[in-house]
Amino acid sequence: MSDMDMNRRNFLKTSVGAAAVAIAPGMMLYSVAQGKSEGASSKVRWGMLIDTNQCKPGCNDCVTACNNENGLSGENNATNSQWIRKIEIKDISSGRELSLPMMCQHCEHPPCVDVCPTNASMKRADGIVLVDKHLCIGCRYCMMACPYKARSFVHEPLHDQNPDVPRGRGTVESCTLCVHRIDVGGKPACSEACPNKAIIFGDLNDANSEIAQKVHSVASVQIRADLRLNPGVRYQGL
Amino acid sequence: MRLLVSLLLTLCVSLAWASEATTPKLDIGKGGQCVEDTQWMRKNHMHLLKHARDDALRRGIRDEKRSLKVCIECHASTQDNSVIAREDSFCVGCHKFEAVKLDCFECHSGTRKSAWLQQRKAK
């Protein structure tokens, strides 16, 4: 009887310990997502899963939302910045048409970071690729290196920027994954604006997140996967 | 006695004139102290901002107290919500006086965020 009691006690002890371990990672992730004092954590890998079947041809809501959020003009001249573009593609042999948004793919091994001579082009610990405009000299090597044509150069002086999104002449810029929103627990403007919920945003490393579960269960591809850059943006139904 | 009074008066006037000449008159907005005392901030604010900018951008550590946005929130003029709009605005006034180039606001907004958001809503 006394042996059994001991076993029971030990069992309870270990199960309480196991529960604490099981809860702890969840709590960690929450505090990291708020990102105040700890900053960006390498335990997190932010990414997006874009369902091309849900993406409507002609719909431009994600692009408009991005332009509004980040203060882009939305014009299509050669010198206007574009952080996200809608692309219509057609398979000639089958005639199947597709529409999808393209933006910075937030690679794990970003070529833009490799080529930057001033260390301005950088990847945050949580996988977001950014330009440190304090260091950027506007050489545009990163624009040439990017296989996704994701970056733009600011040619004209800008005024009345969003206080959350500093942008200025003479520097290169691209999709920031709305880092100013992510750091306060939000999600990117494009993902929020999509009427069909075609853009899922989340932490690829968190097995319980919607995006990780979907990536695990449905077929998705990375664009130009042959370059082995491991982009954080994945496409479904391509 | 009259001589003494007039001497004192001239001294006072000249002192007041001198102090006026050596400090620019600024529109300090709401003002108030939240980080360090005024004299310390006059001397060291650029180091705080530079440290905070690297932490915020490269490491994602956003210290509200030391962010440029929060500085602007209090120090922007109560008339035009800006730290750069006029000759006597909080940032411009001093930088002009000291002849130090101010290039933060080529990229950063000099407008109080709450006011900017209201403007955007109105549009």
mmCIF file of C-alpha atoms in Angstrom:
data_model
loop_
_atom_site.group_PDB
_atom_site.id
_atom_site.type_symbol
_atom_site.label_atom_id
_atom_site.label_comp_id
_atom_site.label_asym_id
_atom_site.label_seq_id
_atom_site.Cartn_x
_atom_site.Cartn_y
_atom_site.Cartn_z
ATOM 1 C CA MET A 1 0.000 0.000 0.000
ATOM 2 C CA SER A 2 2.751 2.395 0.972
ATOM 3 C CA ASP A 3 4.604 1.551 -2.261
ATOM 4 C CA MET A 4 1.533 2.373 -4.244
ATOM 5 C CA ASP A 5 1.215 5.722 -2.431
ATOM 6 C CA MET A 6 4.780 6.564 -3.321
ATOM 7 C CA ASN A 7 4.146 5.710 -6.941
ATOM 8 C CA ARG A 8 1.071 7.839 -6.966
ATOM 9 C CA ARG A 9 2.975 10.765 -5.450
ATOM 10 C CA ASN A 10 5.791 10.404 -7.949
ATOM 11 C CA PHE A 11 3.332 10.164 -10.790
ATOM 12 C CA LEU A 12 1.644 13.371 -9.681
ATOM 13 C CA LYS A 13 4.994 15.150 -9.344
ATOM 14 C CA THR A 14 6.149 14.187 -12.809
ATOM 15 C CA SER A 15 2.823 14.982 -14.439
ATOM 16 C CA VAL A 16 2.796 18.465 -12.885
ATOM 17 C CA GLY A 17 6.339 18.928 -14.212
ATOM 18 C CA ALA A 18 5.315 17.729 -17.663
ATOM 19 C CA ALA A 19 2.340 20.090 -17.692
ATOM 20 C CA ALA A 20 4.597 23.015 -16.793
ATOM 21 C CA VAL A 21 6.947 22.108 -19.641
ATOM 22 C CA ALA A 22 4.005 21.781 -22.029
ATOM 23 C CA ILE A 23 2.604 25.203 -21.081
ATOM 24 C CA ALA A 24 5.926 27.046 -20.919
ATOM 25 C CA PRO A 25 6.633 27.179 -24.694
ATOM 26 C CA GLY A 26 3.153 28.598 -25.353
ATOM 27 C CA MET A 27 3.699 31.333 -22.799
ATOM 28 C CA MET A 28 7.120 32.099 -24.246
ATOM 29 C CA LEU A 29 5.680 32.461 -27.727
ATOM 30 C CA TYR A 30 3.020 34.828 -26.471
ATOM 31 C CA SER A 31 5.515 37.142 -24.809
ATOM 32 C CA VAL A 32 7.742 37.063 -27.888
ATOM 33 C CA ALA A 33 4.831 37.916 -30.143
ATOM 34 C CA GLN A 34 4.223 41.081 -28.104
ATOM 35 C CA GLY A 35 7.914 41.790 -28.701
ATOM 36 C CA LYS A 36 8.441 44.611 -26.212
ATOM 37 C CA SER A 37 11.535 44.007 -24.111
ATOM 38 C CA GLU A 38 12.694 40.628 -25.441
ATOM 39 C CA GLY A 39 12.696 41.655 -29.080
ATOM 40 C CA ALA A 40 12.626 39.331 -32.077
ATOM 41 C CA SER A 41 13.280 35.691 -31.196
ATOM 42 C CA SER A 42 14.872 33.044 -33.403
ATOM 43 C CA LYS A 43 12.337 30.535 -32.034
ATOM 44 C CA VAL A 44 9.769 32.268 -34.240
ATOM 45 C CA ARG A 45 9.723 32.118 -38.041
ATOM 46 C CA TRP A 46 7.127 34.455 -39.457
ATOM 47 C CA GLY A 47 5.694 33.403 -42.775
ATOM 48 C CA MET A 48 2.699 33.502 -45.062
ATOM 49 C CA LEU A 49 0.763 30.856 -46.929
ATOM 50 C CA ILE A 50 -1.045 32.163 -49.996
ATOM 51 C CA ASP A 51 -3.897 30.095 -51.401
ATOM 52 C CA THR A 52 -3.952 30.917 -55.118
ATOM 53 C CA ASN A 53 -7.318 29.150 -55.525
ATOM 54 C CA GLN A 54 -8.886 31.733 -53.210
ATOM 55 C CA CYS A 55 -7.111 34.683 -54.845
ATOM 56 C CA LYS A 56 -9.554 36.376 -57.262
ATOM 57 C CA PRO A 57 -8.249 37.718 -60.587
ATOM 58 C CA GLY A 58 -8.795 41.478 -60.756
ATOM 59 C CA CYS A 59 -9.049 41.867 -56.983
ATOM 60 C CA ASN A 60 -6.426 44.308 -55.747
ATOM 61 C CA ASP A 61 -7.406 44.626 -52.084
ATOM 62 C CA CYS A 62 -4.092 43.390 -50.653
ATOM 63 C CA VAL A 63 -2.137 45.874 -52.786
ATOM 64 C CA THR A 64 -4.400 48.769 -51.811
ATOM 65 C CA ALA A 65 -4.183 47.854 -48.131
ATOM 66 C CA CYS A 66 -0.374 47.702 -48.341
ATOM 67 C CA ASN A 67 -0.210 51.088 -50.067
ATOM 68 C CA ASN A 68 -2.459 52.685 -47.454
ATOM 69 C CA GLU A 69 -0.643 51.117 -44.529
ATOM 70 C CA ASN A 70 2.844 52.008 -45.688
ATOM 71 C CA GLY A 71 2.121 55.291 -47.425
ATOM 72 C CA LEU A 72 2.964 54.211 -50.993
ATOM 73 C CA SER A 73 1.494 56.255 -53.833
ATOM 74 C CA GLY A 74 0.027 53.221 -55.602
ATOM 75 C CA GLU A 75 1.052 54.565 -59.014
ATOM 76 C CA ASN A 76 2.765 52.310 -61.522
ATOM 77 C CA ASN A 77 5.447 54.584 -62.973
ATOM 78 C CA ALA A 78 8.999 53.296 -63.237
ATOM 79 C CA THR A 79 10.031 55.313 -60.185
ATOM 80 C CA ASN A 80 7.143 54.415 -57.848
ATOM 81 C CA SER A 81 7.672 51.906 -55.078
ATOM 82 C CA GLN A 82 5.760 48.647 -55.139
ATOM 83 C CA TRP A 83 5.969 46.392 -52.103
ATOM 84 C CA ILE A 84 3.351 43.920 -53.306
ATOM 85 C CA ARG A 85 2.091 43.250 -56.823
ATOM 86 C CA LYS A 86 -0.763 41.197 -58.206
ATOM 87 C CA ILE A 87 0.388 38.815 -60.929
ATOM 88 C CA GLU A 88 -1.827 37.011 -63.432
ATOM 89 C CA ILE A 89 -0.299 33.881 -64.964
ATOM 90 C CA LYS A 90 -1.575 31.460 -67.595
ATOM 91 C CA ASP A 91 -0.472 27.952 -68.372
ATOM 92 C CA ILE A 92 -0.418 28.003 -72.192
ATOM 93 C CA SER A 93 -0.933 24.277 -72.754
ATOM 94 C CA SER A 94 -3.913 23.845 -70.415
ATOM 95 C CA GLY A 95 -5.227 27.418 -70.472
ATOM 96 C CA ARG A 96 -5.461 27.465 -66.653
ATOM 97 C CA GLU A 97 -5.306 30.989 -65.334
ATOM 98 C CA LEU A 98 -4.084 32.017 -61.912
ATOM 99 C CA SER A 99 -3.814 35.199 -59.934
ATOM 100 C CA LEU A 100 -1.462 35.698 -57.014
ATOM 101 C CA PRO A 101 0.228 38.384 -54.965
ATOM 102 C CA MET A 102 4.046 38.644 -55.061
ATOM 103 C CA MET A 103 6.131 40.451 -52.491
ATOM 104 C CA CYS A 104 9.374 40.015 -50.570
ATOM 105 C CA GLN A 105 9.512 36.288 -49.837
ATOM 106 C CA HIS A 106 11.478 36.758 -46.598
ATOM 107 C CA CYS A 107 14.084 34.103 -47.419
ATOM 108 C CA GLU A 108 16.009 32.218 -44.794
ATOM 109 C CA HIS A 109 19.152 32.776 -46.912
ATOM 110 C CA PRO A 110 18.394 36.139 -48.525
ATOM 111 C CA PRO A 111 20.644 37.074 -51.480
ATOM 112 C CA CYS A 112 19.911 40.762 -50.788
ATOM 113 C CA VAL A 113 21.625 40.410 -47.412
ATOM 114 C CA ASP A 114 24.585 38.558 -48.948
ATOM 115 C CA VAL A 115 25.372 41.321 -51.420
ATOM 116 C CA CYS A 116 24.800 44.399 -49.242
ATOM 117 C CA PRO A 117 28.098 46.287 -48.854
ATOM 118 C CA THR A 118 27.016 48.253 -45.760
ATOM 119 C CA ASN A 119 25.108 45.594 -43.803
ATOM 120 C CA ALA A 120 21.945 47.648 -44.262
ATOM 121 C CA SER A 121 20.048 44.753 -45.795
ATOM 122 C CA MET A 122 19.448 42.434 -42.864
ATOM 123 C CA LYS A 123 17.395 39.531 -41.556
ATOM 124 C CA ARG A 124 15.852 39.778 -38.122
ATOM 125 C CA ALA A 125 16.065 36.807 -35.751
ATOM 126 C CA ASP A 126 12.417 35.966 -36.453
ATOM 127 C CA GLY A 127 13.015 35.720 -40.213
ATOM 128 C CA ILE A 128 11.807 39.151 -41.359
ATOM 129 C CA VAL A 129 14.098 40.648 -44.013
ATOM 130 C CA LEU A 130 14.448 44.419 -43.673
ATOM 131 C CA VAL A 131 16.479 47.376 -44.926
ATOM 132 C CA ASP A 132 18.198 49.423 -42.231
ATOM 133 C CA LYS A 133 17.795 52.776 -43.949
ATOM 134 C CA HIS A 134 20.188 54.385 -41.491
ATOM 135 C CA LEU A 135 22.950 52.408 -43.208
ATOM 136 C CA CYS A 136 21.580 52.088 -46.754
ATOM 137 C CA ILE A 137 23.601 54.058 -49.304
ATOM 138 C CA GLY A 138 21.188 53.370 -52.160
ATOM 139 C CA CYS A 139 23.586 51.301 -54.275
ATOM 140 C CA ARG A 140 20.755 48.950 -55.306
ATOM 141 C CA TYR A 141 22.868 45.776 -55.395
ATOM 142 C CA CYS A 142 20.105 44.080 -53.384
ATOM 143 C CA MET A 143 17.567 44.952 -56.067
ATOM 144 C CA MET A 144 19.726 43.196 -58.638
ATOM 145 C CA ALA A 145 20.327 40.205 -56.376
ATOM 146 C CA CYS A 146 16.669 39.574 -55.514
ATOM 147 C CA PRO A 147 15.218 36.842 -57.760
ATOM 148 C CA TYR A 148 11.681 38.007 -56.915
ATOM 149 C CA LYS A 149 12.136 41.676 -57.966
ATOM 150 C CA ALA A 150 10.716 42.545 -54.577
ATOM 151 C CA ARG A 151 12.635 45.706 -53.810
ATOM 152 C CA SER A 152 12.095 49.302 -54.877
ATOM 153 C CA PHE A 153 14.262 52.402 -54.735
ATOM 154 C CA VAL A 154 12.881 55.723 -53.513
ATOM 155 C CA HIS A 155 13.721 58.325 -56.155
ATOM 156 C CA GLU A 156 11.841 61.378 -54.924
ATOM 157 C CA PRO A 157 11.779 63.164 -51.555
ATOM 158 C CA LEU A 158 8.819 62.000 -49.482
ATOM 159 C CA HIS A 159 6.585 63.909 -47.079
ATOM 160 C CA ASP A 160 3.941 63.032 -44.528
ATOM 161 C CA GLN A 161 5.051 59.433 -43.966
ATOM 162 C CA ASN A 162 3.215 57.108 -41.609
ATOM 163 C CA PRO A 163 4.902 57.633 -38.194
ATOM 164 C CA ASP A 164 5.150 53.817 -37.934
ATOM 165 C CA VAL A 165 6.730 53.387 -41.373
ATOM 166 C CA PRO A 166 9.717 55.667 -42.013
ATOM 167 C CA ARG A 167 10.629 55.875 -45.722
ATOM 168 C CA GLY A 168 12.994 58.209 -47.475
ATOM 169 C CA ARG A 169 14.705 59.191 -50.694
ATOM 170 C CA GLY A 170 17.938 57.462 -51.643
ATOM 171 C CA THR A 171 17.202 54.189 -49.886
ATOM 172 C CA VAL A 172 15.920 50.808 -51.011
ATOM 173 C CA GLU A 173 12.739 49.444 -49.473
ATOM 174 C CA SER A 174 10.485 46.424 -49.676
ATOM 175 C CA CYS A 175 7.734 44.565 -47.857
ATOM 176 C CA THR A 176 8.487 44.610 -44.119
ATOM 177 C CA LEU A 177 5.810 41.996 -43.384
ATOM 178 C CA CYS A 178 4.249 44.984 -41.546
ATOM 179 C CA VAL A 179 6.830 44.531 -38.799
ATOM 180 C CA HIS A 180 5.370 47.488 -36.871
ATOM 181 C CA ARG A 181 2.093 45.581 -36.595
ATOM 182 C CA ILE A 182 3.705 42.210 -35.818
ATOM 183 C CA ASP A 183 5.687 43.696 -32.932
ATOM 184 C CA VAL A 184 2.472 44.728 -31.205
ATOM 185 C CA GLY A 185 0.743 41.407 -31.845
ATOM 186 C CA GLY A 186 -0.985 42.260 -35.127
ATOM 187 C CA LYS A 187 -0.743 40.804 -38.618
ATOM 188 C CA PRO A 188 0.212 42.273 -42.014
ATOM 189 C CA ALA A 189 -2.233 44.647 -43.697
ATOM 190 C CA CYS A 190 -2.502 42.499 -46.863
ATOM 191 C CA SER A 191 -3.432 39.421 -44.868
ATOM 192 C CA GLU A 192 -6.044 41.377 -42.945
ATOM 193 C CA ALA A 193 -7.492 42.983 -46.082
ATOM 194 C CA CYS A 194 -7.937 39.849 -48.222
ATOM 195 C CA PRO A 195 -11.705 39.290 -48.591
ATOM 196 C CA ASN A 196 -11.212 35.542 -49.229
ATOM 197 C CA LYS A 197 -8.685 34.956 -46.461
ATOM 198 C CA ALA A 198 -6.246 33.754 -49.127
ATOM 199 C CA ILE A 199 -3.224 35.054 -47.185
ATOM 200 C CA ILE A 200 -2.617 33.221 -43.919
ATOM 201 C CA PHE A 201 0.005 34.794 -41.706
ATOM 202 C CA GLY A 202 1.657 33.146 -38.723
ATOM 203 C CA ASP A 203 4.587 31.460 -37.052
ATOM 204 C CA LEU A 204 5.859 28.525 -39.140
ATOM 205 C CA ASN A 205 7.742 27.176 -36.127
ATOM 206 C CA ASP A 206 4.695 26.990 -33.867
ATOM 207 C CA ALA A 207 3.131 23.571 -34.542
ATOM 208 C CA ASN A 208 -0.225 24.774 -33.178
ATOM 209 C CA SER A 209 -0.502 27.806 -35.463
ATOM 210 C CA GLU A 210 -2.980 27.760 -38.351
ATOM 211 C CA ILE A 211 -0.234 28.286 -40.907
ATOM 212 C CA ALA A 212 2.016 25.496 -39.610
ATOM 213 C CA GLN A 213 -0.861 23.028 -39.560
ATOM 214 C CA LYS A 214 -1.913 23.953 -43.079
ATOM 215 C CA VAL A 215 1.645 23.772 -44.426
ATOM 216 C CA HIS A 216 1.843 20.348 -42.785
ATOM 217 C CA SER A 217 -1.398 19.053 -44.317
ATOM 218 C CA VAL A 218 -1.775 20.596 -47.811
ATOM 219 C CA ALA A 219 0.613 20.801 -50.757
ATOM 220 C CA SER A 220 2.359 24.149 -50.993
ATOM 221 C CA VAL A 221 5.422 25.348 -52.871
ATOM 222 C CA GLN A 222 8.057 28.020 -52.571
ATOM 223 C CA ILE A 223 8.666 30.047 -55.720
ATOM 224 C CA ARG A 224 12.082 29.346 -57.259
ATOM 225 C CA ALA A 225 12.656 26.620 -54.656
ATOM 226 C CA ASP A 226 15.593 25.508 -56.850
ATOM 227 C CA LEU A 227 17.576 28.473 -55.523
ATOM 228 C CA ARG A 228 17.307 26.943 -52.027
ATOM 229 C CA LEU A 229 16.711 30.277 -50.328
ATOM 230 C CA ASN A 230 13.901 28.780 -48.194
ATOM 231 C CA PRO A 231 11.414 31.659 -48.467
ATOM 232 C CA GLY A 232 8.987 32.248 -45.594
ATOM 233 C CA VAL A 233 6.182 32.880 -48.100
ATOM 234 C CA ARG A 234 4.612 29.735 -49.564
ATOM 235 C CA TYR A 235 1.991 29.281 -52.292
ATOM 236 C CA GLN A 236 -0.800 26.745 -52.414
ATOM 237 C CA GLY A 237 -2.431 25.580 -55.667
ATOM 238 C CA LEU A 238 0.311 26.819 -57.922
ATOM 239 C CA MET B 1 22.067 105.823 -4.465
ATOM 240 C CA ARG B 2 20.629 106.720 -7.865
ATOM 241 C CA LEU B 3 23.878 105.663 -9.459
ATOM 242 C CA LEU B 4 23.747 102.286 -7.720
ATOM 243 C CA VAL B 5 20.171 101.640 -8.828
ATOM 244 C CA SER B 6 20.894 102.558 -12.425
ATOM 245 C CA LEU B 7 24.005 100.366 -12.370
ATOM 246 C CA LEU B 8 22.006 97.425 -11.058
ATOM 247 C CA LEU B 9 19.298 98.033 -13.643
ATOM 248 C CA THR B 10 21.752 98.058 -16.531
ATOM 249 C CA LEU B 11 23.346 94.874 -15.208
ATOM 250 C CA CYS B 12 19.970 93.131 -14.969
ATOM 251 C CA VAL B 13 18.902 94.257 -18.402
ATOM 252 C CA SER B 14 22.160 93.193 -19.973
ATOM 253 C CA LEU B 15 22.017 89.813 -18.190
ATOM 254 C CA ALA B 16 18.463 89.215 -19.377
ATOM 255 C CA TRP B 17 19.446 90.258 -22.875
ATOM 256 C CA ALA B 18 22.454 87.930 -22.776
ATOM 257 C CA SER B 19 20.447 84.906 -21.611
ATOM 258 C CA GLU B 20 17.842 85.581 -24.286
ATOM 259 C CA ALA B 21 20.555 85.731 -26.897
ATOM 260 C CA THR B 22 22.164 82.420 -25.889
ATOM 261 C CA THR B 23 19.078 80.215 -25.759
ATOM 262 C CA PRO B 24 16.680 79.742 -28.650
ATOM 263 C CA LYS B 25 12.999 80.176 -27.855
ATOM 264 C CA LEU B 26 11.320 76.858 -28.519
ATOM 265 C CA ASP B 27 7.767 75.683 -28.781
ATOM 266 C CA ILE B 28 8.198 72.695 -26.452
ATOM 267 C CA GLY B 29 4.705 71.289 -26.980
ATOM 268 C CA LYS B 30 3.305 69.543 -23.919
ATOM 269 C CA GLY B 31 6.866 69.247 -22.620
ATOM 270 C CA GLY B 32 7.655 67.560 -19.314
ATOM 271 C CA GLN B 33 10.431 65.227 -18.246
ATOM 272 C CA CYS B 34 10.152 61.469 -18.770
ATOM 273 C CA VAL B 35 13.674 60.180 -19.517
ATOM 274 C CA GLU B 36 16.352 62.439 -17.969
ATOM 275 C CA ASP B 37 16.579 66.078 -16.914
ATOM 276 C CA THR B 38 16.603 68.808 -19.537
ATOM 277 C CA GLN B 39 20.308 69.592 -19.526
ATOM 278 C CA TRP B 40 21.239 65.898 -19.808
ATOM 279 C CA MET B 41 18.818 65.436 -22.671
ATOM 280 C CA ARG B 42 20.161 68.478 -24.502
ATOM 281 C CA LYS B 43 23.599 66.935 -24.436
ATOM 282 C CA ASN B 44 22.804 63.235 -24.944
ATOM 283 C CA HIS B 45 19.482 62.756 -26.746
ATOM 284 C CA MET B 46 21.222 61.771 -29.981
ATOM 285 C CA HIS B 47 22.996 58.857 -28.307
ATOM 286 C CA LEU B 48 19.720 57.564 -26.857
ATOM 287 C CA LEU B 49 18.011 57.819 -30.222
ATOM 288 C CA LYS B 50 20.839 56.086 -32.043
ATOM 289 C CA HIS B 51 20.918 53.238 -29.539
ATOM 290 C CA ALA B 52 17.142 52.871 -29.629
ATOM 291 C CA ARG B 53 17.027 52.890 -33.427
ATOM 292 C CA ASP B 54 19.446 49.958 -33.714
ATOM 293 C CA ASP B 55 17.662 48.001 -30.985
ATOM 294 C CA ALA B 56 14.230 48.606 -32.494
ATOM 295 C CA LEU B 57 15.055 47.977 -36.132
ATOM 296 C CA ARG B 58 17.660 45.227 -35.972
ATOM 297 C CA ARG B 59 16.648 43.378 -32.808
ATOM 298 C CA GLY B 60 12.951 44.195 -32.557
ATOM 299 C CA ILE B 61 13.325 45.642 -29.055
ATOM 300 C CA ARG B 62 10.917 48.534 -28.980
ATOM 301 C CA ASP B 63 11.492 50.592 -25.856
ATOM 302 C CA GLU B 64 8.521 52.943 -25.808
ATOM 303 C CA LYS B 65 10.225 55.457 -23.569
ATOM 304 C CA ARG B 66 13.154 55.962 -25.913
ATOM 305 C CA SER B 67 11.358 55.818 -29.218
ATOM 306 C CA LEU B 68 11.382 58.861 -31.474
ATOM 307 C CA LYS B 69 7.638 58.478 -31.913
ATOM 308 C CA VAL B 70 7.024 58.871 -28.180
ATOM 309 C CA CYS B 71 9.383 61.888 -27.980
ATOM 310 C CA ILE B 72 7.359 63.523 -30.734
ATOM 311 C CA GLU B 73 4.070 62.636 -29.057
ATOM 312 C CA CYS B 74 4.884 65.027 -26.172
ATOM 313 C CA HIS B 75 7.208 67.542 -27.785
ATOM 314 C CA ALA B 76 5.268 68.292 -30.972
ATOM 315 C CA SER B 77 3.717 71.751 -30.987
ATOM 316 C CA THR B 78 0.202 71.921 -29.608
ATOM 317 C CA GLN B 79 -0.668 74.221 -32.525
ATOM 318 C CA ASP B 80 0.499 72.256 -35.554
ATOM 319 C CA ASN B 81 1.311 68.803 -34.073
ATOM 320 C CA SER B 82 4.837 68.920 -35.463
ATOM 321 C CA VAL B 83 8.435 69.105 -34.202
ATOM 322 C CA ILE B 84 9.735 70.446 -37.520
ATOM 323 C CA ALA B 85 7.067 72.608 -39.147
ATOM 324 C CA ARG B 86 8.257 76.055 -37.984
ATOM 325 C CA GLU B 87 11.482 77.912 -37.204
ATOM 326 C CA ASP B 88 10.804 77.600 -33.459
ATOM 327 C CA SER B 89 9.567 73.984 -33.524
ATOM 328 C CA PHE B 90 11.100 71.748 -30.857
ATOM 329 C CA CYS B 91 13.758 70.032 -32.986
ATOM 330 C CA VAL B 92 14.327 72.667 -35.666
ATOM 331 C CA GLY B 93 14.716 75.618 -33.268
ATOM 332 C CA CYS B 94 17.723 74.184 -31.443
ATOM 333 C CA HIS B 95 19.340 72.507 -34.433
ATOM 334 C CA LYS B 96 19.198 75.735 -36.396
ATOM 335 C CA PHE B 97 20.713 77.619 -33.493
ATOM 336 C CA GLU B 98 23.535 75.082 -33.126
ATOM 337 C CA ALA B 99 23.945 74.722 -36.903
ATOM 338 C CA VAL B 100 23.641 70.921 -36.728
ATOM 339 C CA LYS B 101 22.018 69.231 -39.704
ATOM 340 C CA LEU B 102 18.829 67.408 -38.770
ATOM 341 C CA ASP B 103 18.181 64.533 -41.156
ATOM 342 C CA CYS B 104 15.965 62.232 -39.049
ATOM 343 C CA PHE B 105 12.906 63.716 -40.699
ATOM 344 C CA GLU B 106 13.877 62.958 -44.279
ATOM 345 C CA CYS B 107 12.451 59.514 -43.491
ATOM 346 C CA HIS B 108 10.714 59.794 -40.128
ATOM 347 C CA SER B 109 7.480 61.661 -39.695
ATOM 348 C CA GLY B 110 7.734 64.812 -37.587
ATOM 349 C CA THR B 111 4.021 64.744 -36.846
ATOM 350 C CA ARG B 112 2.397 63.518 -33.653
ATOM 351 C CA LYS B 113 1.097 60.029 -34.403
ATOM 352 C CA SER B 114 -2.315 60.546 -32.807
ATOM 353 C CA ALA B 115 -2.824 63.665 -34.951
ATOM 354 C CA TRP B 116 -1.562 61.885 -38.083
ATOM 355 C CA LEU B 117 -4.038 59.044 -37.558
ATOM 356 C CA GLN B 118 -6.884 61.529 -37.185
ATOM 357 C CA GLN B 119 -5.824 63.272 -40.399
ATOM 358 C CA ARG B 120 -5.784 59.953 -42.235
ATOM 359 C CA LYS B 121 -9.249 59.121 -40.953
ATOM 360 C CA ALA B 122 -10.531 62.512 -42.105
ATOM 361 C CA LYS B 123 -9.186 61.820 -45.612
#
